[in-house]
mmCIF file of C-alpha atoms in Angstrom:
data_model
loop_
_atom_site.group_PDB
_atom_site.id
_atom_site.type_symbol
_atom_site.label_atom_id
_atom_site.label_comp_id
_atom_site.label_asym_id
_atom_site.label_seq_id
_atom_site.Cartn_x
_atom_site.Cartn_y
_atom_site.Cartn_z
ATOM 1 C CA MET A 1 17.415 52.173 100.698
ATOM 2 C CA GLN A 2 20.617 53.795 101.973
ATOM 3 C CA TRP A 3 21.102 53.588 105.733
ATOM 4 C CA ASN A 4 23.186 56.375 107.265
ATOM 5 C CA LYS A 5 21.745 57.313 110.640
ATOM 6 C CA VAL A 6 19.970 55.085 113.153
ATOM 7 C CA GLY A 7 18.317 56.101 116.415
ATOM 8 C CA VAL A 8 18.591 53.897 119.511
ATOM 9 C CA VAL A 9 16.215 54.627 122.387
ATOM 10 C CA GLY A 10 17.387 53.178 125.700
ATOM 11 C CA GLY A 11 20.965 53.125 126.960
ATOM 12 C CA GLY A 12 20.837 49.914 128.992
ATOM 13 C CA THR A 13 22.962 46.837 128.333
ATOM 14 C CA MET A 14 21.314 46.004 125.004
ATOM 15 C CA GLY A 15 21.079 49.644 123.884
ATOM 16 C CA GLN A 16 24.805 50.048 124.537
ATOM 17 C CA GLY A 17 25.653 46.921 122.561
ATOM 18 C CA ILE A 18 23.409 47.871 119.634
ATOM 19 C CA SER A 19 24.823 51.414 119.507
ATOM 20 C CA GLU A 20 28.424 50.199 119.574
ATOM 21 C CA MET A 21 27.747 47.587 116.888
ATOM 22 C CA LEU A 22 25.993 50.064 114.573
ATOM 23 C CA ALA A 23 28.791 52.631 114.959
ATOM 24 C CA ALA A 24 31.411 49.937 114.282
ATOM 25 C CA GLN A 25 29.584 49.226 111.006
ATOM 26 C CA GLY A 26 30.007 52.867 109.955
ATOM 27 C CA LEU A 27 26.553 54.202 110.870
ATOM 28 C CA ASP A 28 25.867 57.406 112.763
ATOM 29 C CA VAL A 29 23.933 56.643 115.948
ATOM 30 C CA ILE A 30 21.635 58.895 117.976
ATOM 31 C CA LEU A 31 21.522 57.323 121.441
ATOM 32 C CA ILE A 32 18.564 58.584 123.471
ATOM 33 C CA ASP A 33 17.824 58.101 127.159
ATOM 34 C CA LYS A 34 15.783 59.908 129.800
ATOM 35 C CA THR A 35 18.629 61.457 131.788
ATOM 36 C CA THR A 36 22.165 62.696 131.211
ATOM 37 C CA GLN A 37 23.330 60.404 134.033
ATOM 38 C CA LYS A 38 22.033 57.303 132.243
ATOM 39 C CA LEU A 39 23.668 58.431 129.022
ATOM 40 C CA GLU A 40 27.011 58.943 130.752
ATOM 41 C CA GLN A 41 26.774 55.468 132.277
ATOM 42 C CA ALA A 42 26.021 54.022 128.838
ATOM 43 C CA TRP A 43 28.964 55.921 127.327
ATOM 44 C CA GLU A 44 31.307 54.617 130.035
ATOM 45 C CA HIS A 45 30.236 51.012 129.372
ATOM 46 C CA ILE A 46 30.713 51.429 125.616
ATOM 47 C CA GLU A 47 34.215 52.857 126.206
ATOM 48 C CA ASN A 48 35.049 49.935 128.517
ATOM 49 C CA SER A 49 33.862 47.468 125.880
ATOM 50 C CA LEU A 50 36.057 49.090 123.237
ATOM 51 C CA ASP A 51 39.027 49.181 125.636
ATOM 52 C CA LYS A 52 38.694 45.417 126.171
ATOM 53 C CA GLN A 53 38.739 44.910 122.403
ATOM 54 C CA MET A 54 41.903 47.043 122.188
ATOM 55 C CA GLU A 55 43.542 44.883 124.860
ATOM 56 C CA LYS A 56 42.873 41.841 122.664
ATOM 57 C CA TRP A 57 44.248 43.648 119.579
ATOM 58 C CA ALA A 58 40.785 43.426 117.958
ATOM 59 C CA ILE A 59 40.691 47.181 117.239
ATOM 60 C CA THR A 60 43.176 50.056 117.301
ATOM 61 C CA ALA A 61 43.016 53.274 119.308
ATOM 62 C CA ALA A 62 42.127 55.120 116.091
ATOM 63 C CA GLU A 63 39.229 52.717 115.428
ATOM 64 C CA LYS A 64 37.965 53.189 118.973
ATOM 65 C CA LYS A 65 38.013 56.955 118.522
ATOM 66 C CA LEU A 66 36.185 56.662 115.196
ATOM 67 C CA ILE A 67 33.464 54.418 116.654
ATOM 68 C CA LEU A 68 32.862 56.788 119.574
ATOM 69 C CA SER A 69 32.730 59.780 117.217
ATOM 70 C CA ARG A 70 29.741 58.203 115.453
ATOM 71 C CA ILE A 71 27.665 57.871 118.655
ATOM 72 C CA HIS A 72 25.783 61.039 119.597
ATOM 73 C CA LYS A 73 24.049 60.857 122.968
ATOM 74 C CA SER A 74 21.085 63.067 123.879
ATOM 75 C CA THR A 75 17.877 63.316 125.894
ATOM 76 C CA ASP A 76 16.152 65.150 123.020
ATOM 77 C CA MET A 77 13.768 62.812 121.190
ATOM 78 C CA SER A 78 13.290 65.307 118.348
ATOM 79 C CA LEU A 79 16.774 64.388 117.049
ATOM 80 C CA LEU A 80 15.266 61.109 115.836
ATOM 81 C CA THR A 81 13.245 62.841 113.128
ATOM 82 C CA ASP A 82 15.997 62.590 110.499
ATOM 83 C CA CYS A 83 17.019 58.994 111.287
ATOM 84 C CA ASP A 84 16.539 56.261 108.671
ATOM 85 C CA MET A 85 15.448 53.777 111.348
ATOM 86 C CA VAL A 86 14.767 53.859 115.087
ATOM 87 C CA ILE A 87 15.446 50.878 117.353
ATOM 88 C CA GLU A 88 13.737 50.831 120.754
ATOM 89 C CA SER A 89 15.596 49.082 123.576
ATOM 90 C CA ILE A 90 13.918 50.215 126.800
ATOM 91 C CA SER A 91 12.755 47.956 129.653
ATOM 92 C CA GLU A 92 10.294 45.122 128.964
ATOM 93 C CA ASP A 93 7.203 47.070 129.998
ATOM 94 C CA LEU A 94 4.351 46.949 127.487
ATOM 95 C CA GLU A 95 2.713 50.252 128.462
ATOM 96 C CA GLN A 96 6.025 52.131 128.363
ATOM 97 C CA LYS A 97 6.799 50.698 124.934
ATOM 98 C CA LYS A 98 3.338 51.589 123.603
ATOM 99 C CA GLN A 99 3.708 55.168 124.831
ATOM 100 C CA LEU A 100 7.170 55.420 123.270
ATOM 101 C CA PHE A 101 5.996 54.073 119.910
ATOM 102 C CA GLN A 102 3.091 56.541 119.895
ATOM 103 C CA GLN A 103 5.656 59.312 120.361
ATOM 104 C CA LEU A 104 7.998 57.887 117.709
ATOM 105 C CA ASP A 105 5.092 57.515 115.287
ATOM 106 C CA ARG A 106 4.311 61.221 115.645
ATOM 107 C CA LEU A 107 7.962 62.304 115.386
ATOM 108 C CA CYS A 108 9.270 60.184 112.514
ATOM 109 C CA PRO A 109 8.140 60.496 108.882
ATOM 110 C CA ALA A 110 6.132 57.567 107.511
ATOM 111 C CA PRO A 111 8.975 55.781 105.592
ATOM 112 C CA VAL A 112 11.074 55.421 108.772
ATOM 113 C CA ILE A 113 11.017 51.872 110.184
ATOM 114 C CA LEU A 114 10.274 51.641 113.908
ATOM 115 C CA ALA A 115 11.880 48.522 115.388
ATOM 116 C CA SER A 116 11.642 47.026 118.865
ATOM 117 C CA ASN A 117 14.308 44.912 120.553
ATOM 118 C CA THR A 118 11.666 43.291 122.770
ATOM 119 C CA SER A 119 12.312 39.637 123.632
ATOM 120 C CA THR A 120 8.799 38.626 124.732
ATOM 121 C CA LEU A 121 6.198 41.345 124.120
ATOM 122 C CA SER A 122 3.558 41.410 121.372
ATOM 123 C CA LEU A 123 4.658 43.427 118.329
ATOM 124 C CA THR A 124 1.049 43.482 117.181
ATOM 125 C CA GLU A 125 -0.057 45.168 120.393
ATOM 126 C CA ILE A 126 2.823 47.654 120.323
ATOM 127 C CA ALA A 127 2.102 48.476 116.668
ATOM 128 C CA ALA A 128 -1.627 48.920 117.370
ATOM 129 C CA SER A 129 -0.800 51.982 119.462
ATOM 130 C CA THR A 130 0.529 53.764 116.339
ATOM 131 C CA ALA A 131 -1.124 55.272 113.265
ATOM 132 C CA HIS A 132 1.221 53.305 110.987
ATOM 133 C CA PRO A 133 1.385 49.713 112.341
ATOM 134 C CA GLU A 134 2.709 48.499 108.991
ATOM 135 C CA ARG A 135 6.137 50.048 109.694
ATOM 136 C CA VAL A 136 6.558 48.508 113.167
ATOM 137 C CA ILE A 137 8.701 45.371 113.381
ATOM 138 C CA GLY A 138 10.711 43.406 115.927
ATOM 139 C CA MET A 139 14.496 43.293 115.677
ATOM 140 C CA HIS A 140 15.637 41.132 118.588
ATOM 141 C CA TYR A 141 19.399 41.188 119.142
ATOM 142 C CA LEU A 142 21.118 38.685 121.406
ATOM 143 C CA TYR A 143 23.741 39.396 124.064
ATOM 144 C CA PRO A 144 26.584 40.114 123.459
ATOM 145 C CA VAL A 145 25.430 42.060 120.401
ATOM 146 C CA SER A 146 28.845 42.504 118.781
ATOM 147 C CA ARG A 147 29.660 38.773 118.879
ATOM 148 C CA ILE A 148 26.311 37.133 118.117
ATOM 149 C CA HIS A 149 25.673 37.146 114.380
ATOM 150 C CA LEU A 150 21.930 36.588 114.628
ATOM 151 C CA VAL A 151 18.904 38.887 114.708
ATOM 152 C CA GLU A 152 15.338 37.651 115.064
ATOM 153 C CA ILE A 153 13.125 39.701 112.739
ATOM 154 C CA ILE A 154 9.609 39.515 114.154
ATOM 155 C CA ARG A 155 6.541 40.281 112.094
ATOM 156 C CA GLY A 156 3.483 41.718 113.827
ATOM 157 C CA LEU A 157 0.026 41.104 112.396
ATOM 158 C CA LYS A 158 0.129 44.271 110.262
ATOM 159 C CA THR A 159 3.866 44.494 109.524
ATOM 160 C CA SER A 160 4.117 45.131 105.765
ATOM 161 C CA GLU A 161 6.135 43.038 103.333
ATOM 162 C CA GLU A 162 8.115 46.184 102.468
ATOM 163 C CA THR A 163 9.015 46.784 106.127
ATOM 164 C CA PHE A 164 10.126 43.176 106.533
ATOM 165 C CA SER A 165 12.202 43.090 103.325
ATOM 166 C CA GLN A 166 13.909 46.407 104.111
ATOM 167 C CA THR A 167 14.671 45.257 107.682
ATOM 168 C CA LYS A 168 16.097 41.948 106.470
ATOM 169 C CA LYS A 169 18.246 43.815 103.947
ATOM 170 C CA PHE A 170 19.478 46.137 106.725
ATOM 171 C CA VAL A 171 20.337 43.184 108.989
ATOM 172 C CA GLU A 172 22.089 41.069 106.360
ATOM 173 C CA THR A 173 23.734 43.741 104.200
ATOM 174 C CA THR A 174 24.321 46.819 106.339
ATOM 175 C CA ILE A 175 25.205 45.280 109.718
ATOM 176 C CA GLN A 176 26.216 41.873 108.291
ATOM 177 C CA LYS A 177 24.261 39.579 110.597
ATOM 178 C CA HIS A 178 21.942 36.717 109.771
ATOM 179 C CA GLY A 179 18.244 37.511 110.000
ATOM 180 C CA VAL A 180 15.738 34.833 111.019
ATOM 181 C CA GLN A 181 12.092 35.493 110.158
ATOM 182 C CA VAL A 182 9.825 34.882 113.163
ATOM 183 C CA TYR A 183 6.055 35.123 113.329
ATOM 184 C CA GLU A 184 4.759 36.566 116.573
ATOM 185 C CA SER A 185 4.635 34.161 119.500
ATOM 186 C CA PRO A 186 5.551 34.736 123.182
ATOM 187 C CA GLY A 187 9.327 34.543 123.548
ATOM 188 C CA PHE A 188 9.778 34.147 119.778
ATOM 189 C CA VAL A 189 12.427 31.436 119.204
ATOM 190 C CA THR A 190 15.576 32.267 121.175
ATOM 191 C CA THR A 191 13.994 33.566 124.406
ATOM 192 C CA ARG A 192 11.426 30.759 124.455
ATOM 193 C CA LEU A 193 14.121 28.087 124.219
ATOM 194 C CA ILE A 194 16.884 29.611 126.349
ATOM 195 C CA CYS A 195 14.589 30.484 129.266
ATOM 196 C CA VAL A 196 13.510 26.839 129.585
ATOM 197 C CA LEU A 197 17.188 25.810 129.681
ATOM 198 C CA ILE A 198 18.012 28.490 132.271
ATOM 199 C CA ASN A 199 15.015 27.472 134.385
ATOM 200 C CA GLU A 200 16.027 23.806 134.288
ATOM 201 C CA ALA A 201 19.596 24.738 135.273
ATOM 202 C CA MET A 202 18.154 26.500 138.344
ATOM 203 C CA HIS A 203 16.105 23.407 139.250
ATOM 204 C CA THR A 204 19.252 21.296 138.850
ATOM 205 C CA LEU A 205 21.136 23.653 141.179
ATOM 206 C CA SER A 206 18.291 23.670 143.740
ATOM 207 C CA GLU A 207 18.273 19.862 143.771
ATOM 208 C CA ARG A 208 22.039 19.896 144.475
ATOM 209 C CA VAL A 209 22.763 17.753 141.451
ATOM 210 C CA ALA A 210 25.856 19.901 140.804
ATOM 211 C CA SER A 211 27.320 23.278 141.763
ATOM 212 C CA ALA A 212 26.619 26.417 139.734
ATOM 213 C CA GLU A 213 30.205 26.356 138.469
ATOM 214 C CA ASP A 214 29.981 22.728 137.344
ATOM 215 C CA ILE A 215 26.545 23.116 135.732
ATOM 216 C CA ASP A 216 27.860 25.965 133.618
ATOM 217 C CA MET A 217 31.121 24.175 132.833
ATOM 218 C CA ALA A 218 29.181 21.096 131.675
ATOM 219 C CA MET A 219 27.197 23.170 129.172
ATOM 220 C CA ARG A 220 30.122 25.331 128.046
ATOM 221 C CA LEU A 221 32.490 22.436 127.400
ATOM 222 C CA GLY A 222 29.910 19.788 126.553
ATOM 223 C CA TYR A 223 27.820 21.846 124.136
ATOM 224 C CA ASP A 224 30.187 24.670 123.180
ATOM 225 C CA PHE A 225 28.142 27.426 124.859
ATOM 226 C CA HIS A 226 29.900 30.791 125.110
ATOM 227 C CA TYR A 227 28.362 31.217 128.595
ATOM 228 C CA GLY A 228 26.749 28.568 130.770
ATOM 229 C CA PRO A 229 23.001 28.970 131.438
ATOM 230 C CA LEU A 230 23.439 30.406 134.941
ATOM 231 C CA GLU A 231 26.016 33.013 133.930
ATOM 232 C CA LEU A 232 23.843 33.810 130.909
ATOM 233 C CA ALA A 233 20.934 34.478 133.286
ATOM 234 C CA ASP A 234 23.192 36.775 135.335
ATOM 235 C CA ARG A 235 24.094 38.706 132.183
ATOM 236 C CA PHE A 236 20.474 38.960 131.031
ATOM 237 C CA GLY A 237 19.500 40.158 134.520
ATOM 238 C CA LEU A 238 17.622 37.714 136.770
ATOM 239 C CA ASP A 239 14.733 40.177 137.035
ATOM 240 C CA SER A 240 14.443 40.230 133.232
ATOM 241 C CA VAL A 241 14.514 36.419 133.099
ATOM 242 C CA LEU A 242 11.762 36.276 135.724
ATOM 243 C CA VAL A 243 9.564 38.727 133.793
ATOM 244 C CA ALA A 244 10.054 36.700 130.579
ATOM 245 C CA MET A 245 9.271 33.399 132.304
ATOM 246 C CA GLU A 246 6.163 34.763 134.010
ATOM 247 C CA ARG A 247 4.888 36.233 130.729
ATOM 248 C CA MET A 248 5.360 32.961 128.833
ATOM 249 C CA PHE A 249 3.776 30.998 131.698
ATOM 250 C CA ARG A 250 0.698 33.237 131.507
ATOM 251 C CA GLU A 251 0.533 33.061 127.713
ATOM 252 C CA PHE A 252 1.103 29.320 127.240
ATOM 253 C CA GLY A 253 -0.187 27.990 130.573
ATOM 254 C CA ASP A 254 2.479 25.259 130.408
ATOM 255 C CA VAL A 255 4.298 24.345 133.649
ATOM 256 C CA LYS A 256 7.646 24.172 131.815
ATOM 257 C CA TYR A 257 7.572 27.983 131.777
ATOM 258 C CA ARG A 258 6.816 28.309 135.507
ATOM 259 C CA PRO A 259 9.778 30.173 137.077
ATOM 260 C CA ALA A 260 11.953 28.210 139.507
ATOM 261 C CA VAL A 261 11.490 29.187 143.155
ATOM 262 C CA LEU A 262 15.239 29.926 143.356
ATOM 263 C CA LEU A 263 14.884 32.559 140.623
ATOM 264 C CA LYS A 264 12.116 34.332 142.535
ATOM 265 C CA GLN A 265 14.123 34.216 145.771
ATOM 266 C CA MET A 266 17.216 35.738 144.175
ATOM 267 C CA VAL A 267 15.230 38.547 142.554
ATOM 268 C CA ARG A 268 13.553 39.326 145.905
ATOM 269 C CA ALA A 269 17.002 39.397 147.503
ATOM 270 C CA GLY A 270 18.205 41.932 144.934
ATOM 271 C CA GLU A 271 20.803 39.541 143.492
ATOM 272 C CA LEU A 272 20.152 40.306 139.820
ATOM 273 C CA GLY A 273 23.451 39.351 138.206
ATOM 274 C CA THR A 274 25.972 41.661 136.554
ATOM 275 C CA LYS A 275 23.834 44.774 137.109
ATOM 276 C CA THR A 276 24.150 44.377 140.906
ATOM 277 C CA GLY A 277 27.498 42.554 140.974
ATOM 278 C CA GLN A 278 25.973 39.411 142.482
ATOM 279 C CA GLY A 279 23.880 36.660 140.977
ATOM 280 C CA PHE A 280 24.827 33.016 140.646
ATOM 281 C CA PHE A 281 28.374 34.382 140.390
ATOM 282 C CA ARG A 282 30.110 37.616 141.447
ATOM 283 C CA TYR A 283 31.108 40.389 139.008
ATOM 284 C CA ASP A 284 33.126 43.607 139.050
ATOM 285 C CA ARG A 285 31.678 46.944 137.918
ATOM 286 C CA ASP A 286 32.733 46.199 134.316
ATOM 287 C CA GLY A 287 30.740 42.956 134.323
ATOM 288 C CA ASP A 288 33.757 40.641 134.491
ATOM 289 C CA ARG A 289 33.615 37.513 136.671
ATOM 290 C CA LEU A 290 35.478 37.718 139.966
#
């Protein structure tokens, strides 16, 4: 199958990263969000990301212009009808995702693959809300999308072999990332493992074993992490980490998934990480550490 145009629904942090990455790979992108304001915010963040790459001599001004020219932002869902694939990247709310996939299922012709970037939710349950569950699949990208060369490809109960093989081909050939096949389980592989590490880092901080700075430095230098676990939580959004932990705790019933008290306190205080400028560390409006 030839991939030319991909729809991305949701202009948050992950939607921005996915859109930028797809456009950089030469694909036309239809970026959809509910309001013009959200789309403009997404566009501004994508421009800032490209500007930072220009500062590092990673891309030229002409390449930046070309990437932006491939991203078409709109609030009109009907523009997705002629896309070869649609990737959903809205908030981790099961009912919202089910409603969206019902709408996408009605809009998009049967051959079009409908993918979700969910990190914890059941693909089987999302797919069950559609008339064609065999074409629904999970395509979980990791942050930052442009630099992480991994995509978890999650099979729901009724995901067809054709849908999986076409998605794997798209991931490994078209966007040149490595695809890992995952069978549905809460948190899949990456979220399940990283959330336990993040949670333990919060317990370590609460017990005053080390400062937030030193905990993160120990993991960055000791284990070659790009970000330490606490900064990673800030970049995921502490509210998103809490939702993921609570969902896995309910599903598995294992105390290792029980969210740290510190995490709950920070979310209640509105200190959510880069999205609010304050989490375990402080950030400017572009998401850079202060």
